């Protein structure tokens, strides 16, 4: 088995930070389409609200025409207490009102003097109605007064759910929200929203506060007054709450899974470090002890112990730094010759052990001889050689190691730079 030097593993704190970043990234990736989905739904709601505002504008236009333009022609023959015996214009006006039953409740004409010369609107919250008072003046003198009561339920019969009609002071005049009552003040219930609504200059716009968004259309009413047609949208109406729960759980699952995988990876890295010689990058004696319990007798495997000849002289003459370089160069040769199923170890200061899977004893001898020659022919200085002892793994590994060690000793006694089989 070909081995390589392993770098020091990341700390647990770094793993946790990386997992946190990954979790936030997952949330961001999912939140982007959520934001797009919200915007898409709000655009659809705005389109529907715009249609409702158009309908309401048309109905207000009818009122403006009938109440503002016509009354100056309608009171010449009025009698007191709602008796209508008048001119052709009067009947045309009344018939025009009556043809619009959707907005009309009742009307009356009287000779009573109003408090103002302009059109007045009164809101009656307990009855959910608007009373419009229109004075008829000739030469700046009030001749008669027309009052009309509008049924807001009929006026707003077209409205969608969560659509609110509020006057310029923020009083809710009509609505379809279960948690809201007519006559309450938007200014009190949604103070920040209402503040944003009142300062807006456009006729249609949207404002948001916390988890609530208001789509607003400003509509001109009678006498220069304006109303607000408002659709109040909660975030829950755009995205179901369980959707966020799913995202959070999925993020925690993916982030937790990544965290566990990193912990497992670090554990494996630490385990590998405990089995790896840091100087040479080969397996260490601890790993040899670990696998020796699992190695069975198999004649296809051969074991060879190598030792660098006269290594003490190298250290004494060139120093330990050069000695470490020599060890690395020999280890590189061993790693370059390892095949699938082979393993290389550094078991002592200058001692190495290899386990090779071969087809025959001759192949094993050829391979270890090639390793010996490659070390001998290394171009770097100082030049070194190795000796070795080769044995077949046909008995317990402890006995094989003793056999190879004895063969190595014989190689040293025979002049070094040889392999004894």
PDB file of C-alpha atoms in Angstrom, residues 53-309:
ATOM      1  CA  UNK A  53     -59.392  50.059  -6.563  1.00  0.00           C
ATOM      2  CA  UNK A  54     -60.545  50.624 -10.130  1.00  0.00           C
ATOM      3  CA  UNK A  55     -64.052  49.374  -9.271  1.00  0.00           C
ATOM      4  CA  UNK A  56     -64.176  51.543  -6.157  1.00  0.00           C
ATOM      5  CA  UNK A  57     -62.964  54.556  -8.118  1.00  0.00           C
ATOM      6  CA  UNK A  58     -65.757  54.058 -10.640  1.00  0.00           C
ATOM      7  CA  UNK A  59     -68.333  53.938  -7.879  1.00  0.00           C
ATOM      8  CA  UNK A  60     -66.904  57.060  -6.298  1.00  0.00           C
ATOM      9  CA  UNK A  61     -67.003  58.752  -9.687  1.00  0.00           C
ATOM     10  CA  UNK A  62     -70.724  57.977  -9.888  1.00  0.00           C
ATOM     11  CA  UNK A  63     -71.174  59.509  -6.450  1.00  0.00           C
ATOM     12  CA  UNK A  64     -69.165  62.562  -7.355  1.00  0.00           C
ATOM     13  CA  UNK A  65     -71.219  63.081 -10.489  1.00  0.00           C
ATOM     14  CA  UNK A  66     -74.570  62.548  -8.805  1.00  0.00           C
ATOM     15  CA  UNK A  67     -73.748  64.392  -5.604  1.00  0.00           C
ATOM     16  CA  UNK A  68     -71.495  67.209  -6.714  1.00  0.00           C
ATOM     17  CA  UNK A  69     -72.596  68.018 -10.249  1.00  0.00           C
ATOM     18  CA  UNK A  70     -76.357  67.421 -10.139  1.00  0.00           C
ATOM     19  CA  UNK A  71     -77.648  68.778  -6.776  1.00  0.00           C
ATOM     20  CA  UNK A  72     -77.644  72.386  -7.933  1.00  0.00           C
ATOM     21  CA  UNK A  73     -80.440  71.401 -10.276  1.00  0.00           C
ATOM     22  CA  UNK A  74     -82.444  69.240  -7.919  1.00  0.00           C
ATOM     23  CA  UNK A  75     -84.024  71.247  -5.108  1.00  0.00           C
ATOM     24  CA  UNK A  76     -86.325  73.792  -6.753  1.00  0.00           C
ATOM     25  CA  UNK A  77     -89.515  71.970  -5.786  1.00  0.00           C
ATOM     26  CA  UNK A  78     -88.390  69.946  -2.744  1.00  0.00           C
ATOM     27  CA  UNK A  79     -90.644  69.781   0.240  1.00  0.00           C
ATOM     28  CA  UNK A  80     -89.540  69.231   3.802  1.00  0.00           C
ATOM     29  CA  UNK A  81     -89.118  65.806   5.423  1.00  0.00           C
ATOM     30  CA  UNK A  82     -88.161  63.756   2.334  1.00  0.00           C
ATOM     31  CA  UNK A  83     -91.200  64.611   0.143  1.00  0.00           C
ATOM     32  CA  UNK A  84     -90.006  64.572  -3.447  1.00  0.00           C
ATOM     33  CA  UNK A  85     -92.187  66.652  -5.768  1.00  0.00           C
ATOM     34  CA  UNK A  86     -89.670  68.315  -8.006  1.00  0.00           C
ATOM     35  CA  UNK A  87     -88.383  68.993 -11.416  1.00  0.00           C
ATOM     36  CA  UNK A  88     -87.331  66.673 -14.152  1.00  0.00           C
ATOM     37  CA  UNK A  89     -83.705  67.106 -13.018  1.00  0.00           C
ATOM     38  CA  UNK A  90     -84.627  65.987  -9.539  1.00  0.00           C
ATOM     39  CA  UNK A  91     -86.258  62.829 -10.759  1.00  0.00           C
ATOM     40  CA  UNK A  92     -83.275  62.150 -12.994  1.00  0.00           C
ATOM     41  CA  UNK A  93     -80.964  62.521 -10.026  1.00  0.00           C
ATOM     42  CA  UNK A  94     -83.074  60.280  -7.781  1.00  0.00           C
ATOM     43  CA  UNK A  95     -83.432  57.653 -10.472  1.00  0.00           C
ATOM     44  CA  UNK A  96     -79.697  57.786 -11.056  1.00  0.00           C
ATOM     45  CA  UNK A  97     -79.070  57.118  -7.389  1.00  0.00           C
ATOM     46  CA  UNK A  98     -81.647  54.368  -7.280  1.00  0.00           C
ATOM     47  CA  UNK A  99     -80.151  52.648 -10.271  1.00  0.00           C
ATOM     48  CA  UNK A 100     -76.971  52.209  -8.186  1.00  0.00           C
ATOM     49  CA  UNK A 101     -78.470  50.142  -5.395  1.00  0.00           C
ATOM     50  CA  UNK A 102     -75.094  48.645  -4.687  1.00  0.00           C
ATOM     51  CA  UNK A 103     -73.945  51.912  -3.115  1.00  0.00           C
ATOM     52  CA  UNK A 104     -77.226  53.570  -2.151  1.00  0.00           C
ATOM     53  CA  UNK A 105     -79.091  53.198   1.132  1.00  0.00           C
ATOM     54  CA  UNK A 106     -81.458  56.216   1.233  1.00  0.00           C
ATOM     55  CA  UNK A 107     -81.563  59.934   0.592  1.00  0.00           C
ATOM     56  CA  UNK A 108     -83.567  62.937   1.790  1.00  0.00           C
ATOM     57  CA  UNK A 109     -83.848  66.674   1.084  1.00  0.00           C
ATOM     58  CA  UNK A 110     -84.656  69.372   3.604  1.00  0.00           C
ATOM     59  CA  UNK A 111     -84.616  73.141   4.078  1.00  0.00           C
ATOM     60  CA  UNK A 112     -82.436  72.906   7.187  1.00  0.00           C
ATOM     61  CA  UNK A 113     -79.318  75.028   7.133  1.00  0.00           C
ATOM     62  CA  UNK A 114     -76.118  72.945   7.174  1.00  0.00           C
ATOM     63  CA  UNK A 115     -73.064  73.855   9.211  1.00  0.00           C
ATOM     64  CA  UNK A 116     -70.907  74.241   6.122  1.00  0.00           C
ATOM     65  CA  UNK A 117     -71.303  75.170   2.500  1.00  0.00           C
ATOM     66  CA  UNK A 118     -69.151  72.228   1.362  1.00  0.00           C
ATOM     67  CA  UNK A 119     -69.920  68.552   1.084  1.00  0.00           C
ATOM     68  CA  UNK A 120     -69.598  66.701   4.403  1.00  0.00           C
ATOM     69  CA  UNK A 121     -69.221  62.988   5.078  1.00  0.00           C
ATOM     70  CA  UNK A 122     -70.103  61.368   8.365  1.00  0.00           C
ATOM     71  CA  UNK A 123     -69.098  57.827   9.254  1.00  0.00           C
ATOM     72  CA  UNK A 124     -71.520  55.783  11.375  1.00  0.00           C
ATOM     73  CA  UNK A 125     -69.417  52.852  12.676  1.00  0.00           C
ATOM     74  CA  UNK A 126     -72.143  50.945  14.528  1.00  0.00           C
ATOM     75  CA  UNK A 127     -74.248  50.859  11.346  1.00  0.00           C
ATOM     76  CA  UNK A 128     -71.266  50.544   8.977  1.00  0.00           C
ATOM     77  CA  UNK A 129     -72.572  53.433   6.859  1.00  0.00           C
ATOM     78  CA  UNK A 130     -71.431  56.778   5.465  1.00  0.00           C
ATOM     79  CA  UNK A 131     -73.741  59.790   5.493  1.00  0.00           C
ATOM     80  CA  UNK A 132     -73.019  62.399   2.833  1.00  0.00           C
ATOM     81  CA  UNK A 133     -74.446  65.895   3.299  1.00  0.00           C
ATOM     82  CA  UNK A 134     -74.626  68.090   0.166  1.00  0.00           C
ATOM     83  CA  UNK A 135     -75.846  71.703   0.492  1.00  0.00           C
ATOM     84  CA  UNK A 136     -77.454  73.427  -2.489  1.00  0.00           C
ATOM     85  CA  UNK A 137     -76.440  77.038  -2.685  1.00  0.00           C
ATOM     86  CA  UNK A 138     -77.560  79.945  -4.828  1.00  0.00           C
ATOM     87  CA  UNK A 139     -75.490  83.092  -4.587  1.00  0.00           C
ATOM     88  CA  UNK A 140     -73.558  81.577  -1.672  1.00  0.00           C
ATOM     89  CA  UNK A 141     -76.800  81.031   0.215  1.00  0.00           C
ATOM     90  CA  UNK A 142     -78.009  77.582   1.163  1.00  0.00           C
ATOM     91  CA  UNK A 143     -81.372  76.855  -0.374  1.00  0.00           C
ATOM     92  CA  UNK A 144     -81.712  73.222   0.702  1.00  0.00           C
ATOM     93  CA  UNK A 145     -79.685  70.251   1.865  1.00  0.00           C
ATOM     94  CA  UNK A 146     -79.436  66.782   0.384  1.00  0.00           C
ATOM     95  CA  UNK A 147     -78.330  63.945   2.646  1.00  0.00           C
ATOM     96  CA  UNK A 148     -77.517  60.466   1.427  1.00  0.00           C
ATOM     97  CA  UNK A 149     -76.665  57.354   3.403  1.00  0.00           C
ATOM     98  CA  UNK A 150     -74.367  54.794   1.766  1.00  0.00           C
ATOM     99  CA  UNK A 151     -74.245  51.177   2.829  1.00  0.00           C
ATOM    100  CA  UNK A 152     -70.560  50.321   3.053  1.00  0.00           C
ATOM    101  CA  UNK A 153     -71.230  46.591   2.891  1.00  0.00           C
ATOM    102  CA  UNK A 154     -72.778  47.132  -0.538  1.00  0.00           C
ATOM    103  CA  UNK A 155     -70.213  49.706  -1.544  1.00  0.00           C
ATOM    104  CA  UNK A 156     -67.395  47.266  -0.773  1.00  0.00           C
ATOM    105  CA  UNK A 157     -69.191  44.124  -1.940  1.00  0.00           C
ATOM    106  CA  UNK A 158     -66.393  43.425  -4.446  1.00  0.00           C
ATOM    107  CA  UNK A 159     -63.548  43.504  -1.922  1.00  0.00           C
ATOM    108  CA  UNK A 160     -61.160  40.611  -1.291  1.00  0.00           C
ATOM    109  CA  UNK A 161     -60.218  39.064   2.000  1.00  0.00           C
ATOM    110  CA  UNK A 162     -57.992  41.200   4.226  1.00  0.00           C
ATOM    111  CA  UNK A 163     -58.864  44.364   2.294  1.00  0.00           C
ATOM    112  CA  UNK A 164     -59.524  47.411   4.456  1.00  0.00           C
ATOM    113  CA  UNK A 165     -61.155  50.736   3.540  1.00  0.00           C
ATOM    114  CA  UNK A 166     -59.850  53.513   5.783  1.00  0.00           C
ATOM    115  CA  UNK A 167     -60.406  57.257   5.727  1.00  0.00           C
ATOM    116  CA  UNK A 168     -57.656  59.863   5.784  1.00  0.00           C
ATOM    117  CA  UNK A 169     -57.583  59.761   9.600  1.00  0.00           C
ATOM    118  CA  UNK A 170     -56.919  56.035   9.661  1.00  0.00           C
ATOM    119  CA  UNK A 171     -60.356  54.896  10.829  1.00  0.00           C
ATOM    120  CA  UNK A 172     -61.384  51.550   9.379  1.00  0.00           C
ATOM    121  CA  UNK A 173     -64.676  52.028   7.565  1.00  0.00           C
ATOM    122  CA  UNK A 174     -65.028  48.624   5.986  1.00  0.00           C
ATOM    123  CA  UNK A 175     -62.964  45.467   6.118  1.00  0.00           C
ATOM    124  CA  UNK A 176     -62.760  41.714   5.712  1.00  0.00           C
ATOM    125  CA  UNK A 177     -60.383  40.821   8.510  1.00  0.00           C
ATOM    126  CA  UNK A 178     -61.643  38.606  11.308  1.00  0.00           C
ATOM    127  CA  UNK A 179     -59.384  40.216  13.920  1.00  0.00           C
ATOM    128  CA  UNK A 180     -60.408  43.773  13.021  1.00  0.00           C
ATOM    129  CA  UNK A 181     -63.512  45.774  13.877  1.00  0.00           C
ATOM    130  CA  UNK A 182     -65.003  48.630  11.888  1.00  0.00           C
ATOM    131  CA  UNK A 183     -64.301  52.005  13.436  1.00  0.00           C
ATOM    132  CA  UNK A 184     -60.963  51.041  14.966  1.00  0.00           C
ATOM    133  CA  UNK A 185     -57.883  53.076  14.131  1.00  0.00           C
ATOM    134  CA  UNK A 186     -55.153  51.687  11.907  1.00  0.00           C
ATOM    135  CA  UNK A 187     -52.904  54.292  13.461  1.00  0.00           C
ATOM    136  CA  UNK A 188     -53.252  52.508  16.790  1.00  0.00           C
ATOM    137  CA  UNK A 189     -53.188  48.941  15.550  1.00  0.00           C
ATOM    138  CA  UNK A 190     -50.373  49.391  13.009  1.00  0.00           C
ATOM    139  CA  UNK A 191     -48.662  52.677  13.987  1.00  0.00           C
ATOM    140  CA  UNK A 192     -45.516  52.215  11.898  1.00  0.00           C
ATOM    141  CA  UNK A 193     -47.444  51.038   8.873  1.00  0.00           C
ATOM    142  CA  UNK A 194     -49.836  53.954   9.100  1.00  0.00           C
ATOM    143  CA  UNK A 195     -46.991  56.435   9.444  1.00  0.00           C
ATOM    144  CA  UNK A 196     -45.418  55.041   6.274  1.00  0.00           C
ATOM    145  CA  UNK A 197     -48.775  55.178   4.474  1.00  0.00           C
ATOM    146  CA  UNK A 198     -49.450  58.826   5.328  1.00  0.00           C
ATOM    147  CA  UNK A 199     -46.035  60.067   4.155  1.00  0.00           C
ATOM    148  CA  UNK A 200     -46.133  58.216   0.839  1.00  0.00           C
ATOM    149  CA  UNK A 201     -46.632  60.400  -2.202  1.00  0.00           C
ATOM    150  CA  UNK A 202     -47.725  57.786  -4.742  1.00  0.00           C
ATOM    151  CA  UNK A 203     -51.289  56.721  -5.401  1.00  0.00           C
ATOM    152  CA  UNK A 204     -50.351  53.026  -5.143  1.00  0.00           C
ATOM    153  CA  UNK A 205     -47.486  51.624  -3.078  1.00  0.00           C
ATOM    154  CA  UNK A 206     -46.560  49.009  -0.481  1.00  0.00           C
ATOM    155  CA  UNK A 207     -45.088  49.337   3.003  1.00  0.00           C
ATOM    156  CA  UNK A 208     -43.831  46.706   5.444  1.00  0.00           C
ATOM    157  CA  UNK A 209     -43.336  46.412   9.173  1.00  0.00           C
ATOM    158  CA  UNK A 210     -42.075  43.260  10.902  1.00  0.00           C
ATOM    159  CA  UNK A 211     -44.103  40.365   9.466  1.00  0.00           C
ATOM    160  CA  UNK A 212     -46.857  42.499   7.919  1.00  0.00           C
ATOM    161  CA  UNK A 213     -46.981  44.063   4.450  1.00  0.00           C
ATOM    162  CA  UNK A 214     -49.619  46.600   3.389  1.00  0.00           C
ATOM    163  CA  UNK A 215     -50.530  47.078  -0.276  1.00  0.00           C
ATOM    164  CA  UNK A 216     -52.130  50.525  -0.577  1.00  0.00           C
ATOM    165  CA  UNK A 217     -54.203  52.406  -3.151  1.00  0.00           C
ATOM    166  CA  UNK A 218     -55.180  56.008  -2.408  1.00  0.00           C
ATOM    167  CA  UNK A 219     -58.599  56.939  -3.819  1.00  0.00           C
ATOM    168  CA  UNK A 220     -60.141  60.405  -4.073  1.00  0.00           C
ATOM    169  CA  UNK A 221     -63.611  60.692  -2.560  1.00  0.00           C
ATOM    170  CA  UNK A 222     -66.082  63.560  -2.143  1.00  0.00           C
ATOM    171  CA  UNK A 223     -65.039  67.078  -1.323  1.00  0.00           C
ATOM    172  CA  UNK A 224     -61.303  66.534  -1.860  1.00  0.00           C
ATOM    173  CA  UNK A 225     -61.139  63.849   0.801  1.00  0.00           C
ATOM    174  CA  UNK A 226     -59.296  60.619   0.103  1.00  0.00           C
ATOM    175  CA  UNK A 227     -59.705  57.054   1.278  1.00  0.00           C
ATOM    176  CA  UNK A 228     -57.158  54.243   1.439  1.00  0.00           C
ATOM    177  CA  UNK A 229     -57.896  50.805   0.047  1.00  0.00           C
ATOM    178  CA  UNK A 230     -55.445  48.604   1.904  1.00  0.00           C
ATOM    179  CA  UNK A 231     -54.705  44.901   1.669  1.00  0.00           C
ATOM    180  CA  UNK A 232     -52.896  43.722   4.785  1.00  0.00           C
ATOM    181  CA  UNK A 233     -50.761  40.639   4.188  1.00  0.00           C
ATOM    182  CA  UNK A 234     -49.089  38.570   6.872  1.00  0.00           C
ATOM    183  CA  UNK A 235     -45.938  36.648   5.985  1.00  0.00           C
ATOM    184  CA  UNK A 236     -47.795  33.459   6.917  1.00  0.00           C
ATOM    185  CA  UNK A 237     -50.172  34.173   4.039  1.00  0.00           C
ATOM    186  CA  UNK A 238     -47.250  34.263   1.613  1.00  0.00           C
ATOM    187  CA  UNK A 239     -45.181  31.358   2.910  1.00  0.00           C
ATOM    188  CA  UNK A 240     -46.729  28.735   5.244  1.00  0.00           C
ATOM    189  CA  UNK A 241     -44.938  28.543   8.637  1.00  0.00           C
ATOM    190  CA  UNK A 242     -44.219  24.839   8.192  1.00  0.00           C
ATOM    191  CA  UNK A 243     -42.147  25.696   5.116  1.00  0.00           C
ATOM    192  CA  UNK A 244     -39.631  27.521   7.322  1.00  0.00           C
ATOM    193  CA  UNK A 245     -39.651  24.605   9.740  1.00  0.00           C
ATOM    194  CA  UNK A 246     -38.805  22.266   6.873  1.00  0.00           C
ATOM    195  CA  UNK A 247     -35.960  24.562   5.789  1.00  0.00           C
ATOM    196  CA  UNK A 248     -34.580  24.787   9.331  1.00  0.00           C
ATOM    197  CA  UNK A 249     -34.798  21.027   9.836  1.00  0.00           C
ATOM    198  CA  UNK A 250     -33.231  20.377   6.438  1.00  0.00           C
ATOM    199  CA  UNK A 251     -30.458  22.877   7.172  1.00  0.00           C
ATOM    200  CA  UNK A 252     -29.828  21.293  10.561  1.00  0.00           C
ATOM    201  CA  UNK A 253     -29.861  17.839   8.979  1.00  0.00           C
ATOM    202  CA  UNK A 254     -27.410  18.800   6.224  1.00  0.00           C
ATOM    203  CA  UNK A 255     -25.269  20.914   8.542  1.00  0.00           C
ATOM    204  CA  UNK A 256     -25.300  18.218  11.220  1.00  0.00           C
ATOM    205  CA  UNK A 257     -24.501  15.558   8.642  1.00  0.00           C
ATOM    206  CA  UNK A 258     -21.613  17.617   7.343  1.00  0.00           C
ATOM    207  CA  UNK A 259     -20.422  18.211  10.901  1.00  0.00           C
ATOM    208  CA  UNK A 260     -20.498  14.494  11.691  1.00  0.00           C
ATOM    209  CA  UNK A 261     -18.748  13.646   8.435  1.00  0.00           C
ATOM    210  CA  UNK A 262     -16.013  16.161   9.256  1.00  0.00           C
ATOM    211  CA  UNK A 263     -15.659  14.718  12.747  1.00  0.00           C
ATOM    212  CA  UNK A 264     -15.395  11.234  11.268  1.00  0.00           C
ATOM    213  CA  UNK A 265     -12.867  12.498   8.746  1.00  0.00           C
ATOM    214  CA  UNK A 266     -10.832  14.109  11.502  1.00  0.00           C
ATOM    215  CA  UNK A 267     -11.061  10.942  13.557  1.00  0.00           C
ATOM    216  CA  UNK A 268      -9.766   8.924  10.622  1.00  0.00           C
ATOM    217  CA  UNK A 269      -7.038  11.494  10.061  1.00  0.00           C
ATOM    218  CA  UNK A 270      -5.990  11.302  13.694  1.00  0.00           C
ATOM    219  CA  UNK A 271      -6.077   7.526  13.490  1.00  0.00           C
ATOM    220  CA  UNK A 272      -3.931   7.675  10.389  1.00  0.00           C
ATOM    221  CA  UNK A 273      -1.527   9.989  12.181  1.00  0.00           C
ATOM    222  CA  UNK A 274      -1.258   7.535  15.031  1.00  0.00           C
ATOM    223  CA  UNK A 275      -0.313   4.849  12.498  1.00  0.00           C
ATOM    224  CA  UNK A 276       2.073   7.042  10.462  1.00  0.00           C
ATOM    225  CA  UNK A 277       5.724   7.843  10.995  1.00  0.00           C
ATOM    226  CA  UNK A 278       5.963  11.614  10.640  1.00  0.00           C
ATOM    227  CA  UNK A 279       9.520  11.719   9.318  1.00  0.00           C
ATOM    228  CA  UNK A 280       9.252   9.099   6.569  1.00  0.00           C
ATOM    229  CA  UNK A 281       5.515   9.098   5.872  1.00  0.00           C
ATOM    230  CA  UNK A 282       5.488   5.296   6.154  1.00  0.00           C
ATOM    231  CA  UNK A 283       3.439   3.232   8.582  1.00  0.00           C
ATOM    232  CA  UNK A 284       4.947   2.992  12.060  1.00  0.00           C
ATOM    233  CA  UNK A 285       5.583   0.115  14.443  1.00  0.00           C
ATOM    234  CA  UNK A 286       2.245   0.767  16.169  1.00  0.00           C
ATOM    235  CA  UNK A 287       0.384   0.025  12.958  1.00  0.00           C
ATOM    236  CA  UNK A 288       2.526  -3.069  12.376  1.00  0.00           C
ATOM    237  CA  UNK A 289       1.467  -4.336  15.794  1.00  0.00           C
ATOM    238  CA  UNK A 290      -2.157  -3.553  14.920  1.00  0.00           C
ATOM    239  CA  UNK A 291      -2.215  -5.504  11.656  1.00  0.00           C
ATOM    240  CA  UNK A 292       0.019  -8.341  12.822  1.00  0.00           C
ATOM    241  CA  UNK A 293      -2.970  -9.753  14.740  1.00  0.00           C
ATOM    242  CA  UNK A 294      -4.977  -9.891  11.503  1.00  0.00           C
ATOM    243  CA  UNK A 295      -2.287 -11.212   9.170  1.00  0.00           C
ATOM    244  CA  UNK A 296      -2.823 -14.872   8.378  1.00  0.00           C
ATOM    245  CA  UNK A 297      -0.276 -17.275   7.030  1.00  0.00           C
ATOM    246  CA  UNK A 298      -0.219 -16.768   3.275  1.00  0.00           C
ATOM    247  CA  UNK A 299       2.679 -17.886   1.083  1.00  0.00           C
ATOM    248  CA  UNK A 300       1.816 -15.214  -1.456  1.00  0.00           C
ATOM    249  CA  UNK A 301       3.162 -12.621   0.982  1.00  0.00           C
ATOM    250  CA  UNK A 302       6.834 -12.030   1.779  1.00  0.00           C
ATOM    251  CA  UNK A 303       8.341  -9.841   4.486  1.00  0.00           C
ATOM    252  CA  UNK A 304      11.679  -8.050   4.254  1.00  0.00           C
ATOM    253  CA  UNK A 305      13.500  -5.961   6.830  1.00  0.00           C
ATOM    254  CA  UNK A 306      15.930  -3.316   5.513  1.00  0.00           C
ATOM    255  CA  UNK A 307      18.594  -1.447   7.458  1.00  0.00           C
ATOM    256  CA  UNK A 308      20.704   1.501   6.267  1.00  0.00           C
ATOM    257  CA  UNK A 309      24.345   0.511   6.354  1.00  0.00           C
TER     258      UNK A 309
END
